[in-house]
Short mmCIF file of C-alpha atoms and ligand atoms in Angstrom, two decimals:
data_model
loop_
_atom_site.label_atom_id
_atom_site.label_comp_id
_atom_site.label_asym_id
_atom_site.label_seq_id
_atom_site.Cartn_x
_atom_site.Cartn_y
_atom_site.Cartn_z
CA UNK A 1171 19.72 -20.34 -0.88
CA UNK A 1172 21.37 -18.43 -3.78
CA UNK A 1173 24.59 -20.40 -3.46
CA UNK A 1174 22.69 -23.67 -3.91
CA UNK A 1175 22.29 -24.84 -7.51
CA UNK A 1176 18.71 -25.11 -8.79
CA UNK A 1177 17.26 -28.54 -9.49
CA UNK A 1178 14.05 -28.08 -11.44
CA UNK A 1179 11.68 -30.87 -12.39
CA UNK A 1180 9.32 -29.72 -15.12
CA UNK A 1181 6.32 -32.03 -15.31
CA UNK A 1182 3.33 -31.93 -17.60
CA UNK A 1183 1.44 -34.06 -20.08
CA UNK A 1184 2.67 -34.57 -23.65
CA UNK A 1185 2.12 -31.33 -25.54
CA UNK A 1186 2.09 -29.19 -22.40
CA UNK A 1187 5.01 -27.13 -23.71
CA UNK A 1188 7.53 -28.52 -21.22
CA UNK A 1189 10.36 -28.68 -23.77
CA UNK A 1190 9.86 -25.09 -24.94
CA UNK A 1191 9.66 -23.69 -21.42
CA UNK A 1192 12.60 -25.80 -20.22
CA UNK A 1193 14.85 -24.35 -22.93
CA UNK A 1194 13.88 -20.79 -21.96
CA UNK A 1195 14.75 -21.54 -18.34
CA UNK A 1196 18.07 -23.08 -19.40
CA UNK A 1197 18.99 -19.76 -21.04
CA UNK A 1198 17.78 -17.64 -18.13
CA UNK A 1199 19.43 -19.58 -15.29
CA UNK A 1200 22.26 -21.26 -17.21
CA UNK A 1201 21.07 -24.76 -16.38
CA UNK A 1202 22.10 -28.14 -17.68
CA UNK A 1203 19.18 -29.61 -19.67
CA UNK A 1204 18.28 -33.27 -19.25
CA UNK A 1205 15.48 -34.59 -21.48
CA UNK A 1206 14.69 -38.26 -21.02
CA UNK A 1207 12.49 -38.09 -24.15
CA UNK A 1208 15.45 -36.94 -26.31
CA UNK A 1209 17.53 -39.69 -24.72
CA UNK A 1210 14.83 -42.30 -25.48
CA UNK A 1211 14.66 -41.20 -29.13
CA UNK A 1212 18.45 -41.39 -29.38
CA UNK A 1213 18.58 -44.94 -27.98
CA UNK A 1214 15.70 -45.93 -30.28
CA UNK A 1215 17.97 -45.15 -33.23
CA UNK A 1216 20.58 -47.66 -32.11
CA UNK A 1217 20.91 -51.16 -33.54
CA UNK A 1218 20.95 -53.07 -30.27
CA UNK A 1219 18.62 -55.06 -28.09
CA UNK A 1220 18.15 -51.99 -25.91
CA UNK A 1221 17.39 -49.91 -29.02
CA UNK A 1222 14.73 -52.42 -30.00
CA UNK A 1223 13.08 -52.31 -26.53
CA UNK A 1224 12.99 -48.52 -26.59
CA UNK A 1225 11.70 -48.40 -30.18
CA UNK A 1226 8.86 -50.68 -29.17
CA UNK A 1227 7.94 -48.53 -26.13
CA UNK A 1228 7.92 -45.34 -28.23
CA UNK A 1229 5.83 -46.93 -30.98
CA UNK A 1230 3.24 -48.02 -28.41
CA UNK A 1231 3.22 -44.74 -26.48
CA UNK A 1232 4.46 -46.62 -23.38
CA UNK A 1233 7.16 -45.60 -20.94
CA UNK A 1234 10.70 -46.80 -21.57
CA UNK A 1235 11.89 -49.32 -18.91
CA UNK A 1236 13.00 -47.51 -15.76
CA UNK A 1237 16.47 -49.00 -15.48
CA UNK A 1238 17.41 -47.50 -18.85
CA UNK A 1239 16.14 -44.05 -17.89
CA UNK A 1240 17.42 -44.04 -14.30
CA UNK A 1241 20.94 -45.10 -15.32
CA UNK A 1242 21.07 -42.29 -17.80
CA UNK A 1243 19.89 -39.71 -15.27
CA UNK A 1244 22.37 -40.82 -12.61
CA UNK A 1245 25.20 -40.73 -15.16
CA UNK A 1246 24.28 -37.21 -16.29
CA UNK A 1247 24.03 -35.95 -12.69
CA UNK A 1248 27.45 -37.41 -11.88
CA UNK A 1249 28.99 -35.26 -14.65
CA UNK A 1250 27.70 -31.96 -13.22
CA UNK A 1251 29.88 -29.55 -11.29
CA UNK A 1252 28.53 -29.01 -7.78
CA UNK A 1253 27.60 -25.39 -8.55
CA UNK A 1254 25.74 -26.21 -11.80
CA UNK A 1255 21.94 -26.13 -11.81
CA UNK A 1256 19.88 -28.61 -13.76
CA UNK A 1257 16.41 -28.91 -15.29
CA UNK A 1258 14.70 -32.21 -16.07
CA UNK A 1259 12.25 -32.31 -18.95
CA UNK A 1260 9.84 -35.25 -18.74
CA UNK A 1261 11.34 -36.92 -15.69
CA UNK A 1262 10.30 -38.41 -13.29
CA UNK A 1263 7.32 -40.09 -14.95
CA UNK A 1264 6.36 -42.58 -12.24
CA UNK A 1265 6.78 -42.96 -8.49
CA UNK A 1266 9.79 -45.30 -8.76
CA UNK A 1267 11.62 -42.74 -10.90
CA UNK A 1268 10.72 -39.99 -8.41
CA UNK A 1269 12.15 -41.95 -5.49
CA UNK A 1270 15.29 -42.83 -7.45
CA UNK A 1271 15.78 -39.24 -8.50
CA UNK A 1272 15.61 -38.10 -4.88
CA UNK A 1273 18.27 -40.66 -4.03
CA UNK A 1274 20.53 -39.45 -6.85
CA UNK A 1275 20.07 -35.79 -5.93
CA UNK A 1276 20.90 -36.40 -2.29
CA UNK A 1277 23.91 -38.56 -3.27
CA UNK A 1278 25.31 -35.57 -5.18
CA UNK A 1279 24.46 -33.12 -2.36
CA UNK A 1280 21.69 -31.35 -4.28
CA UNK A 1281 19.16 -29.93 -1.83
CA UNK A 1282 17.05 -27.27 -3.54
CA UNK A 1283 14.38 -29.12 -5.53
CA UNK A 1284 11.61 -27.28 -7.38
CA UNK A 1285 8.81 -29.25 -8.95
CA UNK A 1286 6.69 -27.43 -11.51
CA UNK A 1287 3.60 -28.95 -13.08
CA UNK A 1288 2.33 -27.46 -16.32
CA UNK A 1289 -1.39 -28.04 -16.33
CA UNK A 1290 -2.97 -27.98 -19.80
CA UNK A 1291 -6.47 -29.00 -20.89
CA UNK A 1292 -6.77 -32.19 -22.93
CA UNK A 1293 -8.26 -30.30 -25.88
CA UNK A 1294 -5.22 -27.99 -26.08
CA UNK A 1295 -2.81 -30.90 -25.72
CA UNK A 1296 -4.25 -32.71 -28.72
CA UNK A 1297 -4.34 -29.54 -30.82
CA UNK A 1298 -0.67 -28.79 -30.07
CA UNK A 1299 0.55 -32.34 -30.66
CA UNK A 1300 -1.20 -32.63 -34.00
CA UNK A 1301 0.56 -29.45 -35.14
CA UNK A 1302 4.03 -30.71 -34.07
CA UNK A 1303 4.26 -33.83 -36.35
CA UNK A 1304 6.95 -35.85 -34.49
CA UNK A 1305 6.90 -39.56 -35.43
CA UNK A 1306 5.14 -40.55 -32.17
CA UNK A 1307 2.61 -37.73 -32.60
CA UNK A 1308 0.08 -39.79 -34.60
CA UNK A 1309 -3.48 -39.50 -33.20
CA UNK A 1310 -3.62 -43.15 -32.03
CA UNK A 1311 -0.28 -42.94 -30.19
CA UNK A 1312 -1.07 -39.50 -28.74
CA UNK A 1313 -4.13 -40.90 -27.01
CA UNK A 1314 -2.07 -43.74 -25.50
CA UNK A 1315 0.69 -41.34 -24.38
CA UNK A 1316 -1.83 -39.12 -22.62
CA UNK A 1317 -3.51 -42.11 -20.93
CA UNK A 1318 -0.12 -43.52 -19.89
CA UNK A 1319 0.93 -40.11 -18.61
CA UNK A 1320 -2.16 -39.64 -16.49
CA UNK A 1321 -2.05 -43.18 -15.11
CA UNK A 1322 1.63 -43.15 -14.12
CA UNK A 1323 2.34 -39.52 -13.33
CA UNK A 1324 -0.63 -38.98 -11.03
CA UNK A 1325 1.31 -40.70 -8.25
CA UNK A 1326 4.34 -38.46 -8.87
CA UNK A 1327 2.18 -35.35 -8.58
CA UNK A 1328 0.56 -36.63 -5.40
CA UNK A 1329 3.96 -37.48 -3.92
CA UNK A 1330 5.37 -33.98 -4.45
CA UNK A 1331 2.08 -32.29 -3.54
CA UNK A 1332 2.06 -34.13 -0.20
CA UNK A 1333 5.63 -32.92 0.39
CA UNK A 1334 4.41 -29.38 -0.37
CA UNK A 1335 7.01 -28.75 -3.06
CA UNK A 1336 4.72 -28.96 -6.09
CA UNK A 1337 4.03 -25.68 -7.91
CA UNK A 1338 1.15 -25.89 -10.35
CA UNK A 1339 1.15 -23.52 -13.31
CA UNK A 1340 -1.69 -22.99 -15.78
CA UNK A 1341 -0.06 -23.89 -19.11
CA UNK A 1342 -2.95 -22.96 -21.40
CA UNK A 1343 -1.75 -19.47 -22.45
CA UNK A 1344 0.88 -18.27 -24.93
CA UNK A 1345 4.54 -19.27 -24.54
CA UNK A 1346 5.39 -15.88 -22.98
CA UNK A 1347 2.38 -15.87 -20.65
CA UNK A 1348 3.20 -19.33 -19.35
CA UNK A 1349 6.88 -18.46 -19.01
CA UNK A 1350 6.08 -15.43 -16.82
CA UNK A 1351 3.98 -17.64 -14.54
CA UNK A 1352 6.82 -20.12 -14.25
CA UNK A 1353 9.31 -17.38 -13.33
CA UNK A 1354 6.91 -16.24 -10.62
CA UNK A 1355 6.79 -19.65 -8.96
CA UNK A 1356 10.56 -20.08 -9.19
CA UNK A 1357 11.02 -16.87 -7.19
CA UNK A 1358 14.74 -17.54 -6.86
CA UNK A 1359 15.96 -16.19 -3.51
P1 LIG B 2025 6.02 -36.21 -24.49
O1 LIG B 2025 6.04 -35.59 -23.13
O2 LIG B 2025 5.41 -35.33 -25.52
O3 LIG B 2025 5.52 -37.62 -24.51
P2 LIG B 2025 8.82 -36.77 -24.36
O4 LIG B 2025 9.87 -36.39 -25.35
O5 LIG B 2025 8.98 -36.30 -22.97
O6 LIG B 2025 7.49 -36.24 -25.02
O7 LIG B 2025 8.64 -38.37 -24.31
C1 LIG B 2025 8.48 -39.15 -25.47
C2 LIG B 2025 8.46 -40.63 -25.09
O8 LIG B 2025 9.73 -40.99 -24.51
C3 LIG B 2025 7.43 -41.02 -24.04
O9 LIG B 2025 6.19 -41.30 -24.62
C4 LIG B 2025 8.08 -42.28 -23.42
O10 LIG B 2025 7.91 -43.41 -24.23
C5 LIG B 2025 9.57 -41.93 -23.45
N1 LIG B 2025 10.01 -41.31 -22.17
C6 LIG B 2025 10.35 -40.00 -21.99
N2 LIG B 2025 10.70 -39.76 -20.71
C7 LIG B 2025 10.57 -40.95 -20.06
C8 LIG B 2025 10.76 -41.36 -18.71
N3 LIG B 2025 11.16 -40.50 -17.75
N4 LIG B 2025 10.53 -42.66 -18.40
C9 LIG B 2025 10.13 -43.53 -19.33
N5 LIG B 2025 9.92 -43.21 -20.61
C10 LIG B 2025 10.13 -41.93 -20.99
#
């Protein structure tokens, strides 16, 4: 399937190192990078009703409303050339987003989907997030983000596991160790 562009979904709890690993993959495979978290933070900076809704969600560690996220993703996919590969960082986060994403991918003729889950222990997650110091990385919000992640994303993992396209990677090691494991599961042929 070498002539098919890659569509990688990189899933994992907050602090799992998704962003770091995604950027390494972007360089290696020349992928377009779509981060719904970066998008949410950008919208949160806008003086609009939508900006206010997103600011509130981020401050509470909740997910941003799906229609905002899904519209963005569909728009970004529509801009891609058919041969361009893509990696999603932090999307889909719930079952509705997963089903919508599949619709969008099939609408744009994208067939090769790889779902990678970075599994990291809760202790490591908290340690990493407290070192990072982003504005939603305060201890009280971190706890909510992790709870929200587990509650909502469990169904996404189950969905892709049942379809036998979920690759689970132990994300507890160093950046390079984890990256090597990811390359192994991509096994691009
Ligand atoms: P983290 O994975 O560390 O939480 P992200 O940058 O992926 O970092 O997400 C930060 C915040 O942005 C999330 O807590 C959530 O409020 C919002 N967000 C990101 N992606 C999505 C998404 N796919 N759907 C809804 N909200 C999202």
